[in-house]
PDB file of C-alpha atoms in Angstrom:
ATOM      1  CA  MET A 128      -3.984  -4.902  44.731  1.00  0.00           C
ATOM      2  CA  GLN A 129      -5.270  -1.921  42.706  1.00  0.00           C
ATOM      3  CA  GLN A 130      -8.758  -3.428  42.650  1.00  0.00           C
ATOM      4  CA  ARG A 131      -8.720  -3.823  46.423  1.00  0.00           C
ATOM      5  CA  ILE A 132      -7.635  -0.198  46.870  1.00  0.00           C
ATOM      6  CA  TRP A 133     -10.475   1.090  44.680  1.00  0.00           C
ATOM      7  CA  ILE A 134     -13.081  -1.085  46.370  1.00  0.00           C
ATOM      8  CA  GLY A 135     -11.824  -0.207  49.852  1.00  0.00           C
ATOM      9  CA  ALA A 136     -11.866   3.529  49.106  1.00  0.00           C
ATOM     10  CA  PHE A 137     -15.386   3.294  47.698  1.00  0.00           C
ATOM     11  CA  LEU A 138     -16.696   1.465  50.761  1.00  0.00           C
ATOM     12  CA  ILE A 139     -15.039   4.018  53.073  1.00  0.00           C
ATOM     13  CA  LEU A 140     -16.720   6.848  51.132  1.00  0.00           C
ATOM     14  CA  ILE A 141     -20.146   5.232  51.531  1.00  0.00           C
ATOM     15  CA  GLY A 142     -19.511   4.670  55.232  1.00  0.00           C
ATOM     16  CA  PHE A 143     -18.599   8.332  55.753  1.00  0.00           C
ATOM     17  CA  GLY A 144     -21.773   9.341  53.921  1.00  0.00           C
ATOM     18  CA  PHE A 145     -24.052   7.378  56.243  1.00  0.00           C
ATOM     19  CA  LEU A 146     -22.061   8.589  59.251  1.00  0.00           C
ATOM     20  CA  ALA A 147     -22.549  12.204  58.147  1.00  0.00           C
ATOM     21  CA  GLU A 148     -26.295  11.610  57.866  1.00  0.00           C
ATOM     22  CA  ASN A 149     -26.434  10.147  61.382  1.00  0.00           C
ATOM     23  CA  LEU A 150     -24.644  13.266  62.613  1.00  0.00           C
ATOM     24  CA  GLY A 151     -27.273  15.453  60.953  1.00  0.00           C
ATOM     25  CA  MET A 152     -24.976  16.968  58.350  1.00  0.00           C
ATOM     26  CA  PHE A 153     -26.966  16.041  55.207  1.00  0.00           C
ATOM     27  CA  ALA A 154     -29.403  13.386  53.946  1.00  0.00           C
ATOM     28  CA  PHE A 155     -26.997  10.897  52.407  1.00  0.00           C
ATOM     29  CA  SER A 156     -29.657   8.160  52.124  1.00  0.00           C
ATOM     30  CA  ASP A 157     -31.649  10.283  49.638  1.00  0.00           C
ATOM     31  CA  ILE A 158     -28.562  10.605  47.484  1.00  0.00           C
ATOM     32  CA  PHE A 159     -27.713   6.925  47.879  1.00  0.00           C
ATOM     33  CA  ASP A 160     -31.232   5.837  46.792  1.00  0.00           C
ATOM     34  CA  ILE A 161     -30.612   7.474  43.411  1.00  0.00           C
ATOM     35  CA  TRP A 162     -26.901   6.926  42.897  1.00  0.00           C
ATOM     36  CA  TRP A 163     -26.281   3.467  44.413  1.00  0.00           C
ATOM     37  CA  PRO A 164     -26.061   1.878  40.901  1.00  0.00           C
ATOM     38  CA  ILE A 165     -22.799   3.813  40.490  1.00  0.00           C
ATOM     39  CA  ILE A 166     -21.346   0.741  42.230  1.00  0.00           C
ATOM     40  CA  PHE A 167     -21.855  -1.232  39.006  1.00  0.00           C
ATOM     41  CA  VAL A 168     -20.269   1.551  36.959  1.00  0.00           C
ATOM     42  CA  VAL A 169     -17.203   1.731  39.223  1.00  0.00           C
ATOM     43  CA  VAL A 170     -16.716  -2.046  39.168  1.00  0.00           C
ATOM     44  CA  GLY A 171     -17.117  -2.090  35.381  1.00  0.00           C
ATOM     45  CA  VAL A 172     -14.601   0.717  34.871  1.00  0.00           C
ATOM     46  CA  ILE A 173     -12.084  -1.022  37.145  1.00  0.00           C
ATOM     47  CA  GLN A 174     -12.485  -4.207  35.119  1.00  0.00           C
ATOM     48  CA  ILE A 175     -12.058  -2.381  31.809  1.00  0.00           C
ATOM     49  CA  VAL A 176      -8.959  -0.502  33.025  1.00  0.00           C
ATOM     50  CA  ASN A 177      -7.305  -3.613  34.452  1.00  0.00           C
ATOM     51  CA  ARG A 178      -8.107  -5.861  31.487  1.00  0.00           C
ATOM     52  CA  PRO A 179      -8.721  -3.669  28.416  1.00  0.00           C
ATOM     53  CA  ASN A 180      -8.503  -6.651  26.067  1.00  0.00           C
ATOM     54  CA  LYS A 181     -11.505  -8.270  27.772  1.00  0.00           C
ATOM     55  CA  LEU A 182     -14.288  -5.707  27.647  1.00  0.00           C
ATOM     56  CA  MET A 183     -17.482  -7.756  27.775  1.00  0.00           C
ATOM     57  CA  GLY A 184     -17.948  -8.013  31.536  1.00  0.00           C
ATOM     58  CA  GLY A 185     -16.938  -4.398  32.176  1.00  0.00           C
ATOM     59  CA  LEU A 186     -19.243  -3.035  29.479  1.00  0.00           C
ATOM     60  CA  VAL A 187     -22.201  -4.972  30.875  1.00  0.00           C
ATOM     61  CA  LEU A 188     -21.657  -3.610  34.379  1.00  0.00           C
ATOM     62  CA  VAL A 189     -21.274  -0.024  33.148  1.00  0.00           C
ATOM     63  CA  GLY A 190     -24.418  -0.353  31.033  1.00  0.00           C
ATOM     64  CA  LEU A 191     -26.416  -1.872  33.894  1.00  0.00           C
ATOM     65  CA  GLY A 192     -25.405   0.912  36.283  1.00  0.00           C
ATOM     66  CA  GLY A 193     -26.153   3.592  33.704  1.00  0.00           C
ATOM     67  CA  LEU A 194     -29.633   2.207  33.024  1.00  0.00           C
ATOM     68  CA  LEU A 195     -30.524   2.070  36.711  1.00  0.00           C
ATOM     69  CA  ILE A 196     -29.356   5.653  37.261  1.00  0.00           C
ATOM     70  CA  ALA A 197     -31.297   6.852  34.203  1.00  0.00           C
ATOM     71  CA  ASN A 198     -34.373   5.069  35.514  1.00  0.00           C
ATOM     72  CA  HIS A 199     -34.169   7.026  38.782  1.00  0.00           C
ATOM     73  CA  LEU A 200     -33.381  10.415  37.235  1.00  0.00           C
ATOM     74  CA  THR A 201     -35.612  10.444  34.142  1.00  0.00           C
ATOM     75  CA  GLY A 202     -38.161   7.712  34.774  1.00  0.00           C
ATOM     76  CA  THR A 203     -36.915   5.742  31.772  1.00  0.00           C
ATOM     77  CA  ASP A 204     -38.413   2.257  31.658  1.00  0.00           C
ATOM     78  CA  PHE A 205     -35.582  -0.136  32.526  1.00  0.00           C
ATOM     79  CA  TRP A 206     -36.676  -3.160  30.520  1.00  0.00           C
ATOM     80  CA  SER A 207     -37.590  -1.232  27.359  1.00  0.00           C
ATOM     81  CA  THR A 208     -33.995  -0.013  27.081  1.00  0.00           C
ATOM     82  CA  ALA A 209     -32.140  -2.925  28.690  1.00  0.00           C
ATOM     83  CA  LEU A 210     -32.571  -5.398  25.806  1.00  0.00           C
ATOM     84  CA  PRO A 211     -31.438  -3.050  22.992  1.00  0.00           C
ATOM     85  CA  LEU A 212     -28.492  -1.875  25.080  1.00  0.00           C
ATOM     86  CA  ALA A 213     -27.578  -5.474  25.941  1.00  0.00           C
ATOM     87  CA  LEU A 214     -27.534  -6.392  22.240  1.00  0.00           C
ATOM     88  CA  ILE A 215     -25.303  -3.392  21.485  1.00  0.00           C
ATOM     89  CA  LEU A 216     -22.886  -4.281  24.297  1.00  0.00           C
ATOM     90  CA  PHE A 217     -22.765  -7.956  23.297  1.00  0.00           C
ATOM     91  CA  GLY A 218     -22.025  -6.911  19.723  1.00  0.00           C
ATOM     92  CA  ILE A 219     -19.210  -4.576  20.788  1.00  0.00           C
ATOM     93  CA  GLY A 220     -17.785  -7.207  23.102  1.00  0.00           C
ATOM     94  CA  PHE A 221     -17.751  -9.948  20.484  1.00  0.00           C
ATOM     95  CA  LEU A 222     -16.227  -7.615  17.876  1.00  0.00           C
ATOM     96  CA  LEU A 223     -13.373  -6.643  20.187  1.00  0.00           C
ATOM     97  CA  ARG A 224     -12.737  -9.871  22.083  1.00  0.00           C
ATOM     98  CA  ASP A 225     -10.592 -11.418  19.331  1.00  0.00           C
ATOM     99  CA  LYS A 226      -8.347  -8.418  18.650  1.00  0.00           C
ATOM    100  CA  ASP A 227      -5.372  -9.842  20.577  1.00  0.00           C
ATOM    101  CA  ARG A 228      -5.662 -13.369  19.280  1.00  0.00           C
ATOM    102  CA  GLY A 229      -3.045 -14.493  16.834  1.00  0.00           C
ATOM    103  CA  PRO A 230      -3.445 -17.282  14.291  1.00  0.00           C
ATOM    104  CA  GLY A 231      -3.847 -20.656  15.888  1.00  0.00           C
ATOM    105  CA  ALA A 232      -5.965 -23.723  16.318  1.00  0.00           C
ATOM    106  CA  HIS A 233      -8.618 -22.208  18.605  1.00  0.00           C
ATOM    107  CA  ILE A 234     -11.870 -24.074  18.196  1.00  0.00           C
ATOM    108  CA  LYS A 235     -14.718 -21.952  19.480  1.00  0.00           C
ATOM    109  CA  ARG A 236     -17.677 -23.536  21.226  1.00  0.00           C
ATOM    110  CA  SER A 237     -20.349 -20.968  21.952  1.00  0.00           C
ATOM    111  CA  PHE A 238     -23.692 -21.287  23.691  1.00  0.00           C
ATOM    112  CA  ASN A 239     -25.252 -17.847  23.411  1.00  0.00           C
ATOM    113  CA  ILE A 240     -28.593 -16.369  24.496  1.00  0.00           C
ATOM    114  CA  LYS A 241     -30.111 -19.777  25.180  1.00  0.00           C
ATOM    115  CA  MET A 242     -31.754 -20.783  28.414  1.00  0.00           C
ATOM    116  CA  GLY A 243     -31.047 -24.105  30.065  1.00  0.00           C
ATOM    117  CA  SER A 244     -27.997 -26.344  30.223  1.00  0.00           C
ATOM    118  CA  GLY A 245     -26.427 -27.927  27.212  1.00  0.00           C
ATOM    119  CA  ALA A 246     -25.554 -31.612  27.185  1.00  0.00           C
ATOM    120  CA  SER A 247     -22.026 -32.572  28.149  1.00  0.00           C
ATOM    121  CA  THR A 248     -19.703 -32.925  25.159  1.00  0.00           C
ATOM    122  CA  ASP A 249     -16.229 -34.370  24.681  1.00  0.00           C
ATOM    123  CA  VAL A 250     -13.616 -31.903  23.434  1.00  0.00           C
ATOM    124  CA  ASN A 251     -10.385 -33.076  21.832  1.00  0.00           C
ATOM    125  CA  ASP A 252      -8.902 -29.616  21.244  1.00  0.00           C
ATOM    126  CA  GLU A 253      -5.449 -28.475  22.296  1.00  0.00           C
ATOM    127  CA  LEU A 254      -6.782 -24.946  22.885  1.00  0.00           C
ATOM    128  CA  ILE A 255     -10.331 -24.493  24.130  1.00  0.00           C
ATOM    129  CA  ASP A 256     -12.499 -21.390  23.692  1.00  0.00           C
ATOM    130  CA  VAL A 257     -15.821 -21.698  25.480  1.00  0.00           C
ATOM    131  CA  SER A 258     -18.362 -18.881  25.651  1.00  0.00           C
ATOM    132  CA  ALA A 259     -21.661 -19.144  27.537  1.00  0.00           C
ATOM    133  CA  VAL A 260     -24.111 -16.236  27.516  1.00  0.00           C
ATOM    134  CA  PHE A 261     -27.461 -16.674  29.263  1.00  0.00           C
ATOM    135  CA  SER A 262     -26.912 -20.437  29.152  1.00  0.00           C
ATOM    136  CA  GLY A 263     -25.109 -23.373  30.701  1.00  0.00           C
ATOM    137  CA  SER A 264     -22.607 -25.745  29.114  1.00  0.00           C
ATOM    138  CA  GLU A 265     -20.570 -28.776  30.164  1.00  0.00           C
ATOM    139  CA  HIS A 266     -17.456 -30.085  28.425  1.00  0.00           C
ATOM    140  CA  ARG A 267     -15.051 -32.955  29.084  1.00  0.00           C
ATOM    141  CA  VAL A 268     -11.596 -32.381  27.571  1.00  0.00           C
ATOM    142  CA  VAL A 269      -9.986 -35.630  26.428  1.00  0.00           C
ATOM    143  CA  THR A 270      -6.914 -34.460  24.479  1.00  0.00           C
ATOM    144  CA  ASN A 271      -3.441 -35.545  25.601  1.00  0.00           C
ATOM    145  CA  LYS A 272      -1.923 -32.309  24.211  1.00  0.00           C
ATOM    146  CA  PHE A 273      -3.858 -29.718  26.222  1.00  0.00           C
ATOM    147  CA  ARG A 274      -2.246 -26.249  26.117  1.00  0.00           C
ATOM    148  CA  GLY A 275      -4.972 -24.074  27.690  1.00  0.00           C
ATOM    149  CA  GLY A 276      -7.427 -21.542  26.303  1.00  0.00           C
ATOM    150  CA  ARG A 277     -10.119 -19.227  27.544  1.00  0.00           C
ATOM    151  CA  ILE A 278     -13.572 -19.368  29.126  1.00  0.00           C
ATOM    152  CA  ASN A 279     -16.111 -16.538  28.963  1.00  0.00           C
ATOM    153  CA  CYS A 280     -19.240 -16.724  31.092  1.00  0.00           C
ATOM    154  CA  LEU A 281     -21.912 -14.023  31.202  1.00  0.00           C
ATOM    155  CA  PHE A 282     -25.170 -14.668  33.059  1.00  0.00           C
ATOM    156  CA  GLY A 283     -24.594 -18.399  32.729  1.00  0.00           C
ATOM    157  CA  GLY A 284     -22.553 -21.368  33.870  1.00  0.00           C
ATOM    158  CA  VAL A 285     -19.654 -23.382  32.466  1.00  0.00           C
ATOM    159  CA  GLU A 286     -18.258 -26.714  33.659  1.00  0.00           C
ATOM    160  CA  ILE A 287     -14.937 -27.939  32.237  1.00  0.00           C
ATOM    161  CA  ASP A 288     -13.700 -31.435  33.137  1.00  0.00           C
ATOM    162  CA  LEU A 289      -9.956 -31.868  32.499  1.00  0.00           C
ATOM    163  CA  ARG A 290      -9.548 -35.104  34.462  1.00  0.00           C
ATOM    164  CA  SER A 291      -9.230 -37.173  31.276  1.00  0.00           C
ATOM    165  CA  ALA A 292      -6.749 -34.787  29.656  1.00  0.00           C
ATOM    166  CA  ASP A 293      -2.973 -34.469  29.654  1.00  0.00           C
ATOM    167  CA  MET A 294      -0.804 -31.487  28.774  1.00  0.00           C
ATOM    168  CA  ALA A 295       1.341 -31.049  25.705  1.00  0.00           C
ATOM    169  CA  SER A 296       4.169 -29.927  28.004  1.00  0.00           C
ATOM    170  CA  THR A 297       4.592 -29.347  31.712  1.00  0.00           C
ATOM    171  CA  GLU A 298       2.520 -26.140  31.812  1.00  0.00           C
ATOM    172  CA  ALA A 299      -0.789 -24.800  30.503  1.00  0.00           C
ATOM    173  CA  SER A 300      -2.885 -21.726  31.207  1.00  0.00           C
ATOM    174  CA  LEU A 301      -6.558 -20.743  31.186  1.00  0.00           C
ATOM    175  CA  ASP A 302      -8.011 -17.224  31.052  1.00  0.00           C
ATOM    176  CA  VAL A 303     -11.416 -17.107  32.749  1.00  0.00           C
ATOM    177  CA  ASP A 304     -13.830 -14.167  32.560  1.00  0.00           C
ATOM    178  CA  CYS A 305     -16.978 -14.602  34.637  1.00  0.00           C
ATOM    179  CA  THR A 306     -19.664 -11.958  35.171  1.00  0.00           C
ATOM    180  CA  PHE A 307     -22.944 -12.805  36.909  1.00  0.00           C
ATOM    181  CA  GLY A 308     -22.306 -16.525  36.519  1.00  0.00           C
ATOM    182  CA  GLY A 309     -20.248 -19.480  37.656  1.00  0.00           C
ATOM    183  CA  VAL A 310     -17.355 -21.533  36.282  1.00  0.00           C
ATOM    184  CA  GLU A 311     -16.305 -24.924  37.618  1.00  0.00           C
ATOM    185  CA  ILE A 312     -13.043 -26.525  36.490  1.00  0.00           C
ATOM    186  CA  LYS A 313     -12.136 -30.115  37.412  1.00  0.00           C
ATOM    187  CA  VAL A 314      -8.482 -31.134  37.128  1.00  0.00           C
ATOM    188  CA  PRO A 315      -6.513 -34.356  37.674  1.00  0.00           C
ATOM    189  CA  GLN A 316      -5.186 -34.854  41.178  1.00  0.00           C
ATOM    190  CA  ALA A 317      -1.592 -34.832  39.919  1.00  0.00           C
ATOM    191  CA  TRP A 318      -1.920 -31.300  38.491  1.00  0.00           C
ATOM    192  CA  GLN A 319      -0.705 -28.329  40.496  1.00  0.00           C
ATOM    193  CA  VAL A 320      -2.963 -25.272  40.162  1.00  0.00           C
ATOM    194  CA  ASN A 321      -1.772 -21.656  40.306  1.00  0.00           C
ATOM    195  CA  LEU A 322      -4.799 -19.392  40.717  1.00  0.00           C
ATOM    196  CA  ARG A 323      -4.493 -15.671  39.979  1.00  0.00           C
ATOM    197  CA  GLY A 324      -7.116 -12.948  40.120  1.00  0.00           C
ATOM    198  CA  THR A 325      -9.098 -10.723  42.471  1.00  0.00           C
ATOM    199  CA  PRO A 326     -12.880 -11.201  42.584  1.00  0.00           C
ATOM    200  CA  ILE A 327     -15.156  -8.162  42.650  1.00  0.00           C
ATOM    201  CA  PHE A 328     -18.314  -8.986  44.606  1.00  0.00           C
ATOM    202  CA  GLY A 329     -17.669 -12.657  43.873  1.00  0.00           C
ATOM    203  CA  GLY A 330     -15.456 -15.574  44.824  1.00  0.00           C
ATOM    204  CA  ILE A 331     -12.503 -17.593  43.550  1.00  0.00           C
ATOM    205  CA  SER A 332     -11.543 -20.870  45.201  1.00  0.00           C
ATOM    206  CA  ASN A 333      -8.961 -23.594  44.665  1.00  0.00           C
ATOM    207  CA  ASP A 334     -10.328 -26.719  46.370  1.00  0.00           C
ATOM    208  CA  THR A 335      -7.980 -29.222  44.738  1.00  0.00           C
ATOM    209  CA  ILE A 336      -6.276 -31.961  46.710  1.00  0.00           C
ATOM    210  CA  LEU A 337      -2.793 -32.382  45.276  1.00  0.00           C
ATOM    211  CA  HIS A 338      -1.246 -35.816  44.873  1.00  0.00           C
ATOM    212  CA  PRO A 339       2.216 -34.790  43.660  1.00  0.00           C
ATOM    213  CA  ALA A 340       3.650 -36.445  40.589  1.00  0.00           C
ATOM    214  CA  VAL A 341       7.360 -37.090  40.172  1.00  0.00           C
ATOM    215  CA  GLY A 342       9.894 -36.525  37.436  1.00  0.00           C
ATOM    216  CA  ASP A 343       8.545 -35.742  33.987  1.00  0.00           C
ATOM    217  CA  ASN A 344       4.918 -36.212  35.118  1.00  0.00           C
ATOM    218  CA  ILE A 345       4.712 -32.871  36.969  1.00  0.00           C
ATOM    219  CA  ARG A 346       2.018 -30.628  35.437  1.00  0.00           C
ATOM    220  CA  THR A 347       1.117 -27.030  36.346  1.00  0.00           C
ATOM    221  CA  LEU A 348      -2.118 -25.294  35.343  1.00  0.00           C
ATOM    222  CA  THR A 349      -2.232 -21.500  35.715  1.00  0.00           C
ATOM    223  CA  VAL A 350      -5.731 -19.998  35.883  1.00  0.00           C
ATOM    224  CA  ARG A 351      -5.956 -16.224  35.389  1.00  0.00           C
ATOM    225  CA  SER A 352      -9.437 -15.139  36.415  1.00  0.00           C
ATOM    226  CA  SER A 353     -11.526 -11.990  36.259  1.00  0.00           C
ATOM    227  CA  VAL A 354     -14.704 -12.372  38.315  1.00  0.00           C
ATOM    228  CA  ALA A 355     -17.491  -9.873  39.003  1.00  0.00           C
ATOM    229  CA  PHE A 356     -20.692 -10.908  40.767  1.00  0.00           C
ATOM    230  CA  GLY A 357     -19.910 -14.556  40.140  1.00  0.00           C
ATOM    231  CA  GLY A 358     -17.683 -17.429  41.168  1.00  0.00           C
ATOM    232  CA  VAL A 359     -14.867 -19.629  39.889  1.00  0.00           C
ATOM    233  CA  GLU A 360     -14.174 -22.979  41.575  1.00  0.00           C
ATOM    234  CA  ILE A 361     -11.336 -25.377  40.787  1.00  0.00           C
ATOM    235  CA  LYS A 362     -11.415 -28.887  42.230  1.00  0.00           C
ATOM    236  CA  ASN A 363     -10.521 -32.491  41.569  1.00  0.00           C
TER     237      ASN A 363
END
């Protein structure tokens, strides 16, 4: 709800600016041509404030907006500064992303700064931790004690197939962070999916067709998503 309020207020402000220009009050378009990248900064700050333990996506958006503004104001070459800044932000993000993780059996599968799609692999982990940066990866989870995990996608794509898996108990949860990318999650038809999250310039969809199980076979997967300029799709 807070994200929607911020986005709505920002859009109203831009609308009033163009309206004022049409009424001859001041040249808002000249200002907008220089400062439009502030949109990325605002979205990044909102993401950082709402999820301070997941900084990667927010830092990238703030850095992108800052570079574009600097390019307009000072003539700084975008690409000459984008790569060093990207490396700094990735380093900060990876240093901080594990600060809230306690000891456990997380098995990390990373596909970083590599173009193209990786081959599909079978994963027999109770807790998954998949990170894709400038790459694509596909995984089929085959464990019968699945408890959840996390997926991080930045300028890439991730496909997770859970149709051959079963849960360790009746519930499991996934945390999904997606910025400028896409995540597709396939679940068994007997699993109920609870999808939480508000996309920012992106989309989240639950396209599953539920075939309810009975008794002890009921399973519930909760997906908590943070999406900016990307998409998360859950289906059978």
